[in-house]
XYZ file of C-alpha atoms in Angstrom:
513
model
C 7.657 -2.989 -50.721
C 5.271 0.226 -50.388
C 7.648 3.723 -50.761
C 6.088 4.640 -47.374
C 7.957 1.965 -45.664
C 11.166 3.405 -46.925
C 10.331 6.637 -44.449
C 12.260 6.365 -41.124
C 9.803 8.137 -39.301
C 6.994 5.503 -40.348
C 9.005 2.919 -39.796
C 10.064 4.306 -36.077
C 6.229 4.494 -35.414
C 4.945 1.019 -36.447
C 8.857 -0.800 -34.806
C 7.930 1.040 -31.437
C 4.457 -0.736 -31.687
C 5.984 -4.198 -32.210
C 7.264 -3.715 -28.793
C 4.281 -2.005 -26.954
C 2.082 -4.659 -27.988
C 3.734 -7.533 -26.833
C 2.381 -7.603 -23.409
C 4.393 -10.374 -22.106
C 6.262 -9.589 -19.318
C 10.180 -10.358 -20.762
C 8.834 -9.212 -24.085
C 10.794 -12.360 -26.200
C 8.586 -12.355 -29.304
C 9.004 -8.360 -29.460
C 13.364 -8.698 -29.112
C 12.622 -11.776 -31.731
C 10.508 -9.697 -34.326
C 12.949 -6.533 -34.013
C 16.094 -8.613 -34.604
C 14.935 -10.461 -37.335
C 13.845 -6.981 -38.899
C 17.556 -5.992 -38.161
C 19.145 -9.010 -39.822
C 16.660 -9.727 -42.828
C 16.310 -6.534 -44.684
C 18.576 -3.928 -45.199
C 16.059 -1.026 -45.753
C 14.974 -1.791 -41.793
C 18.387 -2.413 -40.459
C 19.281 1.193 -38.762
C 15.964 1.690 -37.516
C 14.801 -2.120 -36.419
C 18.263 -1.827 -34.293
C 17.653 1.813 -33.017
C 14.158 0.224 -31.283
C 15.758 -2.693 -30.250
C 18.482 -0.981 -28.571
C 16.832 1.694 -27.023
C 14.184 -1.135 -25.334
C 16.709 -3.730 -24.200
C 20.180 -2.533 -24.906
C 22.578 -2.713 -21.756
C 26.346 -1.634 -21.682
C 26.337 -6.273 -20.709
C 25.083 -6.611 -24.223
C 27.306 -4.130 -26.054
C 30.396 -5.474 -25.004
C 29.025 -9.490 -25.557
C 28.892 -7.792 -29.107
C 32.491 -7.490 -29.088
C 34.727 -10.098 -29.857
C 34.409 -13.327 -27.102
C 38.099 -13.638 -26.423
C 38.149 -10.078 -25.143
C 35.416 -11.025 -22.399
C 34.964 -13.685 -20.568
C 31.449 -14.990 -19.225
C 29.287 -17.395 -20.442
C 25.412 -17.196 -19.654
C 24.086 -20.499 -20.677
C 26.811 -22.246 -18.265
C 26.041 -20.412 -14.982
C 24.364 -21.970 -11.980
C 25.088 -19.304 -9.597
C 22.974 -16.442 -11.347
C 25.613 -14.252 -11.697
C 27.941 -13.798 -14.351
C 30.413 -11.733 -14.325
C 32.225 -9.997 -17.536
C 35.912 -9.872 -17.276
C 38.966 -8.309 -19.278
C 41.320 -11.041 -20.832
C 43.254 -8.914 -23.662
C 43.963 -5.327 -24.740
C 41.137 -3.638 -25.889
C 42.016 -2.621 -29.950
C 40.683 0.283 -31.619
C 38.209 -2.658 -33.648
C 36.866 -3.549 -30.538
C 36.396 -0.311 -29.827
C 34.642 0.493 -33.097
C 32.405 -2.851 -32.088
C 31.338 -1.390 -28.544
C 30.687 1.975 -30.413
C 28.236 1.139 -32.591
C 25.813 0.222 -30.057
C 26.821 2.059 -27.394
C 25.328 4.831 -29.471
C 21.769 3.383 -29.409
C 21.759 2.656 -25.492
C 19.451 4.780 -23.316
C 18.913 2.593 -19.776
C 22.378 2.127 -17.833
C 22.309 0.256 -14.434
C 25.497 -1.357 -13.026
C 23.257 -4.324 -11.458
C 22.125 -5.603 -15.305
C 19.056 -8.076 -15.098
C 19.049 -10.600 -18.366
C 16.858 -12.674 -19.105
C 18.235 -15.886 -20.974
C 15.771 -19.140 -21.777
C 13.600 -18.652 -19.019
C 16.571 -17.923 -16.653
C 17.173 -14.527 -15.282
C 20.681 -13.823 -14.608
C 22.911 -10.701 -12.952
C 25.368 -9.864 -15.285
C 28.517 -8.049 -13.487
C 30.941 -6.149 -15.212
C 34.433 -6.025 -13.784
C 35.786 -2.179 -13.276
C 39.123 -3.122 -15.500
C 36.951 -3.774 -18.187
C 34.870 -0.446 -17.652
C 37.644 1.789 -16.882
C 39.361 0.041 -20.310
C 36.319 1.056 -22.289
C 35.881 4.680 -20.571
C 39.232 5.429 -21.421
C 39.136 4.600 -25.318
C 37.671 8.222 -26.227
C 37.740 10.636 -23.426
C 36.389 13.573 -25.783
C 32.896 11.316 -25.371
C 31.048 10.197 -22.934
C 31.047 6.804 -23.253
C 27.236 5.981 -24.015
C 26.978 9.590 -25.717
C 22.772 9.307 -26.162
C 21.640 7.684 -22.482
C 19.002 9.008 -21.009
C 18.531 6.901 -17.673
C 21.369 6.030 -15.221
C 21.753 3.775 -11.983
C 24.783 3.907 -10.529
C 26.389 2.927 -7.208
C 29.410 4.183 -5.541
C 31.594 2.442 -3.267
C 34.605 3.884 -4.140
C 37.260 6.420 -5.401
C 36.579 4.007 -9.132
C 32.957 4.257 -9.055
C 33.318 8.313 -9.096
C 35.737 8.095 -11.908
C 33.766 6.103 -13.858
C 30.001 7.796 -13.654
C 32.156 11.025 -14.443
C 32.266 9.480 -18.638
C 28.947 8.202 -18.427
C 27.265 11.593 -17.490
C 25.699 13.102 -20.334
C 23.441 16.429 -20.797
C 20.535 13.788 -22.426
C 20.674 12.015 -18.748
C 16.660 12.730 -17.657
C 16.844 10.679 -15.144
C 19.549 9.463 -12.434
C 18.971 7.284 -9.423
C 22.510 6.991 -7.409
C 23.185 5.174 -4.131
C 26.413 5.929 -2.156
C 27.569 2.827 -0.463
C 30.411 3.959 0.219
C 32.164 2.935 4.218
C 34.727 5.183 4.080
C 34.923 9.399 3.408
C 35.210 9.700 -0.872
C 37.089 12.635 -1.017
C 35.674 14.281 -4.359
C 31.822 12.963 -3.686
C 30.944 16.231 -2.377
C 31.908 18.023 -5.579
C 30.903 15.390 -7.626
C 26.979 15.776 -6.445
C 27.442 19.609 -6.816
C 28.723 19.004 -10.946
C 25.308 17.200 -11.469
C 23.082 20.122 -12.010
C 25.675 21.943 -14.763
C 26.201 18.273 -16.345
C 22.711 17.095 -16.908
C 20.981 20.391 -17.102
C 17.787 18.417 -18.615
C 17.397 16.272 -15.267
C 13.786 15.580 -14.321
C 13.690 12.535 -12.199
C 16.259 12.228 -9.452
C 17.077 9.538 -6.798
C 20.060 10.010 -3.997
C 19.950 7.183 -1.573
C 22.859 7.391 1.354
C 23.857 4.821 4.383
C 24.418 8.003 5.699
C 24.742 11.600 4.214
C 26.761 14.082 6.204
C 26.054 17.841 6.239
C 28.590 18.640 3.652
C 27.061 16.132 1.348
C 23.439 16.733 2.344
C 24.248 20.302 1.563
C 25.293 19.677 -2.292
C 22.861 18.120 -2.762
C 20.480 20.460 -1.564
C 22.061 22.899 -3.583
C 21.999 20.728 -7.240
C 18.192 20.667 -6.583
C 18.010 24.169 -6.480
C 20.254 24.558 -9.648
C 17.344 21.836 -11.450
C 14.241 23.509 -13.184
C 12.900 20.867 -14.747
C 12.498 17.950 -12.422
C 9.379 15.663 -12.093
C 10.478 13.241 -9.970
C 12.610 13.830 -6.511
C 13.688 10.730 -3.726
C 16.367 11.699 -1.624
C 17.013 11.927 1.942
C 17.058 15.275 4.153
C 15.781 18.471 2.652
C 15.807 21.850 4.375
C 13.621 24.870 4.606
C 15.272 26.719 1.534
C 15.000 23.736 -0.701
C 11.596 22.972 -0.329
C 10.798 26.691 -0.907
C 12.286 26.157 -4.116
C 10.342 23.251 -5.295
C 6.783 24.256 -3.952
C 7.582 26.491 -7.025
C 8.457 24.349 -9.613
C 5.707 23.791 -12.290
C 7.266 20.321 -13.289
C 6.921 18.683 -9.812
C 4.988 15.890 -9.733
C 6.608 13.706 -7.320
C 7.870 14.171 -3.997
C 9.969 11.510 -1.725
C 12.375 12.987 1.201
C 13.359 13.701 5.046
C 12.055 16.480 6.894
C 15.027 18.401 8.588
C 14.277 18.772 12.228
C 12.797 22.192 13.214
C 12.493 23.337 9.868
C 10.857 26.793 10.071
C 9.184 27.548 6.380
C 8.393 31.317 5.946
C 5.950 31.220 2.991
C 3.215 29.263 1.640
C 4.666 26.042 -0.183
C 2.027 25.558 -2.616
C 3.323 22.697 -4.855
C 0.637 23.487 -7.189
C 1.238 20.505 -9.688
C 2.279 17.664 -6.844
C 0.881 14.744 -7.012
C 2.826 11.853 -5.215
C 4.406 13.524 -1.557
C 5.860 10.804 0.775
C 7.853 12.761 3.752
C 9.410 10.744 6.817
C 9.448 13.521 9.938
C 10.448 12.778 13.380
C 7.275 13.780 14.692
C 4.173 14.649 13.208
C 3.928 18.137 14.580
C 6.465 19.301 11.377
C 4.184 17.000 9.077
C 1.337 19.211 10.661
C 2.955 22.393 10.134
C 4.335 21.347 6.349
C 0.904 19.974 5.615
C -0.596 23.334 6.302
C 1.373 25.675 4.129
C 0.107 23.557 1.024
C -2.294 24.443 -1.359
C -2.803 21.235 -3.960
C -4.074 18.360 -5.188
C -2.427 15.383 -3.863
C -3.390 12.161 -5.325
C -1.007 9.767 -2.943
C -0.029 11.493 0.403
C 2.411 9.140 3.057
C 4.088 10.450 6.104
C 6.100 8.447 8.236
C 7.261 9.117 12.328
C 9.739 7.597 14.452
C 8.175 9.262 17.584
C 4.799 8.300 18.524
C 2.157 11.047 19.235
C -0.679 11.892 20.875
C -4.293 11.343 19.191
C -4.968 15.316 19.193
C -1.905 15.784 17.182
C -3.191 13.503 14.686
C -6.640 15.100 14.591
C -5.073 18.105 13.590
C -3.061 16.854 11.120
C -6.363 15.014 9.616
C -7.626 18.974 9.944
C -4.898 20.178 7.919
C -5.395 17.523 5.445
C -9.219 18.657 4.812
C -7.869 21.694 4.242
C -5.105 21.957 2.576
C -5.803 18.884 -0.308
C -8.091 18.507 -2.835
C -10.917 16.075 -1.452
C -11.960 15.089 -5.010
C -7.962 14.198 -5.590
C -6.526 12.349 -3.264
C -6.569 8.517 -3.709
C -3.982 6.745 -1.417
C -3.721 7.772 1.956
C -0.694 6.234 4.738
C -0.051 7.156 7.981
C 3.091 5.334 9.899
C 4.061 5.907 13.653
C 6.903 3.579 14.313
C 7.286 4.108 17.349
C 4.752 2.631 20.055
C 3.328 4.524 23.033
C 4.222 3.872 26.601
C 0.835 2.032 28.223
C 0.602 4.602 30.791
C 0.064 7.421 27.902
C -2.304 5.689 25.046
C -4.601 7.857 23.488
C -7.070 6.989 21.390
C -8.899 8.287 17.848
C -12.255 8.151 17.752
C -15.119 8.848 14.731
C -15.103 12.239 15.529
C -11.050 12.473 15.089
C -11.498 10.894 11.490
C -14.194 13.468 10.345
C -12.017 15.144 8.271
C -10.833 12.297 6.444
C -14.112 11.270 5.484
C -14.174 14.633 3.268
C -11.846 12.689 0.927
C -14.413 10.566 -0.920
C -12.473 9.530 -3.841
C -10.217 7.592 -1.400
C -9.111 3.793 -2.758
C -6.304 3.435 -0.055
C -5.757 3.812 3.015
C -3.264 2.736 5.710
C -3.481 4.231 9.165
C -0.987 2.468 11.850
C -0.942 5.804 13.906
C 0.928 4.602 17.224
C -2.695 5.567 19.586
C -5.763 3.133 19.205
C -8.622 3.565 16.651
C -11.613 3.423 18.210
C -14.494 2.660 16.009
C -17.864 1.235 16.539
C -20.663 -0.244 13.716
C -21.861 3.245 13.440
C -18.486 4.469 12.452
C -18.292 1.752 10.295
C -21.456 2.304 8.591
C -20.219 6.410 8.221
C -16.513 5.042 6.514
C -18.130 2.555 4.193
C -20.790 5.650 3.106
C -18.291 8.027 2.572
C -15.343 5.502 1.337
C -17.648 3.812 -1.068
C -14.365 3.048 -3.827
C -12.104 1.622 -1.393
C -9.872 -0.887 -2.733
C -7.520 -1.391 0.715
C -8.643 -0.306 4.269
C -6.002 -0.992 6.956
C -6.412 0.368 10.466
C -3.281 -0.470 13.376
C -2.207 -3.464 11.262
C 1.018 -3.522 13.438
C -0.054 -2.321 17.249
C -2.052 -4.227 20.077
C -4.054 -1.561 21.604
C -5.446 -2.486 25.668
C -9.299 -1.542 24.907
C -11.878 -4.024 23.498
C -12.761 -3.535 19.788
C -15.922 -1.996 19.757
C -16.797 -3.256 16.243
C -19.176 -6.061 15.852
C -19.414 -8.229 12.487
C -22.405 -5.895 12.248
C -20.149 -3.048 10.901
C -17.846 -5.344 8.987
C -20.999 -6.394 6.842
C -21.410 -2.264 6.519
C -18.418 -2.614 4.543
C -19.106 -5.551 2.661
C -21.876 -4.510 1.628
C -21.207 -0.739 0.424
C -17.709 -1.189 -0.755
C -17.557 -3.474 -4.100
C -14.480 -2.691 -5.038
C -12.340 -3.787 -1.485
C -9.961 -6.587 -1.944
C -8.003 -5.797 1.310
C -9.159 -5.240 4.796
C -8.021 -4.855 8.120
C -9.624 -4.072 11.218
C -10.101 -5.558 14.911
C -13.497 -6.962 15.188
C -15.430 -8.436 18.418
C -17.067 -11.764 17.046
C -18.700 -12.609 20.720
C -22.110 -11.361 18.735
C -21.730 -14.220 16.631
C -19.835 -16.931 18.920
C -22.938 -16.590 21.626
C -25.620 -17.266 18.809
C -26.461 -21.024 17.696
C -27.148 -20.278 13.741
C -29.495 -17.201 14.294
C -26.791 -15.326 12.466
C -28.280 -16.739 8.823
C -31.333 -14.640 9.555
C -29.995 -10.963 9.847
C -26.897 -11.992 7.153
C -28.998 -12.364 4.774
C -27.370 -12.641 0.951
C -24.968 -10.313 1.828
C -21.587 -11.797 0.447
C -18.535 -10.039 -0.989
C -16.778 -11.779 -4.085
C -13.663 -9.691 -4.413
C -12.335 -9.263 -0.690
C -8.459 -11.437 -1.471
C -7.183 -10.929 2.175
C -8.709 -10.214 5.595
C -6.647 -9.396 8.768
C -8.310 -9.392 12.125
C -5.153 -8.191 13.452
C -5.743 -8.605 17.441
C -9.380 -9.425 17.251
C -9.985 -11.943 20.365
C -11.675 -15.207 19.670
C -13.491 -17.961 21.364
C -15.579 -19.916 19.516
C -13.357 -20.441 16.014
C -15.815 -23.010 14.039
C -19.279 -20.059 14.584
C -16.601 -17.570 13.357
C -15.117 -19.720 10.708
C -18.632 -20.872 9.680
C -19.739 -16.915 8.988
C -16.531 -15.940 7.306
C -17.191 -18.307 4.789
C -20.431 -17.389 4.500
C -19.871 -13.671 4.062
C -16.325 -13.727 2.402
C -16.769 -16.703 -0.266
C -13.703 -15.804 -2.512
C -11.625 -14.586 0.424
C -7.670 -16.597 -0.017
C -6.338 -15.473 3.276
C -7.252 -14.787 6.877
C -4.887 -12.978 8.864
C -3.950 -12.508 12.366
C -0.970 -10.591 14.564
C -1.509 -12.735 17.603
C 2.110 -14.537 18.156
C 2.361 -17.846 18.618
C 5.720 -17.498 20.819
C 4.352 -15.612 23.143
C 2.539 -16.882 26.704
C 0.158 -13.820 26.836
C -1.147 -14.530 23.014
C -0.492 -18.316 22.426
C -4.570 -19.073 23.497
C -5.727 -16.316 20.934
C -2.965 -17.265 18.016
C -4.160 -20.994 18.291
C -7.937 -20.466 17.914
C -6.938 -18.000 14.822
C -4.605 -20.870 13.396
C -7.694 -23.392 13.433
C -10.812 -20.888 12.276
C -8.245 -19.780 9.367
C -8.132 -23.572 8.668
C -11.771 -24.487 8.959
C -12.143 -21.257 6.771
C -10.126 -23.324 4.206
C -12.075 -26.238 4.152
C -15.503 -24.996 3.942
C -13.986 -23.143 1.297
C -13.661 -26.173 -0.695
């Protein structure tokens, strides 16, 4: 064997590749070729086993490397799914030794272990007696000493005891959920020990059924005491934190709660953000937050529970041109849960969406905004020119809004014809153009087709006439799968318009064929 092989570092390089280029998605042959490597030449052994470990290793696997009569579980003989890994002797220092020796080579830790078995994929379960058995071997040590990403959930007084030996300062990355019904009475100081424990942090997760104030407040606090993070979901954030963050270099992702009346004081500039996804109770504070920034956004969501007014959201769309890069941002999504009162609807027109159109690298975007979107074949024609790399358009997938579409299959053939790239599309479209012509339609088509559009939704758009409109889908949209509508069957007021849907979206599928 060439001396070169002989070199860790070489062999650490061309092991890592056996992995990255085995594309598949449960990566068998690459496991295969790294334990063989492992088992067939000493020379390879440490390393071969280092790679494996670090790719696939799970605390599940470790301890199926102990001894079987310590464990009990068997993977090939469950029909449920699940297996769970039990305790049925005293753990000896041998066993310990076992565990060890591979516990030093795991990186990825998540109590909910996926394994994949002969085409079978399985939840493996650990029972706490056996983890608190194995946490308590060496307490000088965290248990997996070199692990670098950890899920964890907490239910209970045991959980918290637990993730307190599995903490390490190589942890980069922690995603916790508290599940926990009733008050844990050292959670709160637990969150606040994160930031002095894994002082190398840089992606962080904190998911709650529901934080209090106390809680919300350490962890508001361990953000502040983190200088390197990347990566931030969690659930309310106030004022003082987000000051904090706008000036963190490392930032590139952003996923939270904006406290109510939140009154920011400087300029949050967030200079290196690129992901920000902020759920506010009304878009007035997404206005407001939106403004202070000075970045380049490449994916920008913000979610309501309070529907608005269509001048509020013309503003924010103001902001937006202002504030964010237009040659950056890529995915844009706008959510109002909440639907207007009839006697209050507002509506956005072309003018309203101006700004937007400033953003012409755009390859998503999702607007349900909780007012109507009014748009006509002339605003079609503008959003196609300026959107001409759209990949997904969706406009009020999810509300019914009481005026007409003003939209004719005119515009939709704007889009088909200057956006290439769009494999999803939804948008309300009045088809009585078509349904009161014979076949004229052939003539001003022309060979305008578009081969990559996967899935149109006509959301509420009325129909009459479902073979013309069937007949010039299938014509326009040859390699279209589905054809979507929101018209419910159930319903008295939309049972006529949910029918006609259910047989053009048929007939579609036939002349298909």
């Amino acid at each position: 064997m060439a001396q070169c092989l002989f070199i860790s570092e070489i062999q650490l390089y061309v092991f890592h590749w056996i992995y990255v280029l085995d594309t598949s998605h449960e990566k068998h042959t690459a496991q295969a070729s790294l334990a063989a490597l492992a088992r067939t030449c000493s020379a390879f052994h440490d390393i071969a086993l280092d790679v494996l470990w670090q790719q696939f290793g799970t605390i599940a696997r470790a301890i199926q490397c102990m001894p079987h009569d310590l464990w009990d579980g068997d993977m090939n003989k469950s029909e449920s799914g699940c297996i769970c890994l039990k305790l049925h002797r005293h753990l000896t220092k041998d066993d310990w030794n076992i565990f060890r020796r591979y516990a030093l080579r795991i990186r990825h830790l998540s109590l909910a272990t996926q394994d994949v078995r002969r085409g079978k994929t399985l939840i493996v379960d650990i029972d706490d007696e056996l983890l608190a058995c194995l946490a308590s071997m060496d307490p000088t040590q965290p248990l997996l000493p070199n692990l670098t990403s950890l899920e964890w959930i907490i239910y209970d007084e045991r959980d918290l005891k637990l993730i307190r030996r599995i903490m390490t300062k190589s942890l980069t990355s922690l995603f916790l959920e508290v599940w926990a019904i009733s008050p844990v009475p050292d959670l709160q100081q637990f969150i606040s020990s994160i930031a002095p424990a894994c002082p190398s942090l840089r992606k962080l997760n904190v998911h709650s059924v529901a934080l209090s104030s106390h809680l919300r407040h350490s962890v508001s606090q361990t953000i502040c005491h983190l200088h390197h993070l990347t990566t931030i979901h969690c659930g309310v954030l106030d004022a003082e934190v987000m000051d904090h963050l706008s000036r963190l270099p490392s930032l590139l992702e952003l996923k939270f709660a904006l406290q109510p009346n939140s009154e920011f004081q400087n300029e949050l500039l967030f200079e290196q953000l690129q992901v920000l996804d902020v759920h506010a109770q009304d878009i007035a504070s997404a206005v407001d937050l939106v403004s202070r920034m000075r970045n380049k956004l490449i994916n920008l969501s913000i979610f309501s529970d309070d529907h608005t007014g269509a001048s509020v959201l013309a503003q924010l769309f103001r902001r937006l041109s202002i504030s964010v890069s237009h040659y950056s941002l890529r995915h844009l999504q706008i959510m109002v849960a909440e639907r207007p009162p009839r006697d209050s609807f507002s509506v956005l027109n072309l003018e309203d969406l101006h700004p937007l159109l400033s953003f012409t690298q755009l390859t998503h975007v999702h607007l349900d905004a909780g007012c109507g979107i009014s748009l006509d074949d002339v605003a079609a024609l503008e959003l196609a020119q300026a959107w001409p790399n759209i990949i997904q358009l969706m406009l009020n997938k999810f509300l019914e809004t009481p005026l007409p579409s003003s939209m004719s299959p005119i515009g939709l053939l704007c889009f088909l014809k200057r956006c290439p790239n769009l494999m999803e599309l939804t948008l309300e479209i009045d088809f009585s153009f078509i349904e009161e012509q014979d076949d004229q339609w052939h003539y001003w088509v022309g060979d305008i087709t578009h081969r990559r559009l996967s899935v149109f939704d006509v959301t509420y758009s009325k129909i009459h006439d479902a073979a013309k409109v069937a007949a010039f889908l299938s014509c326009v949209l040859p390699r279209t799968v589905h054809v979507l509508y929101s018209w419910i069957h159930a319903l008295d007021d939309q049972r006529e318009y949910a029918e006609r849907w259910n047989e053009a979206s048929r007939l579609f599928k036939r002349m298909e064929k």
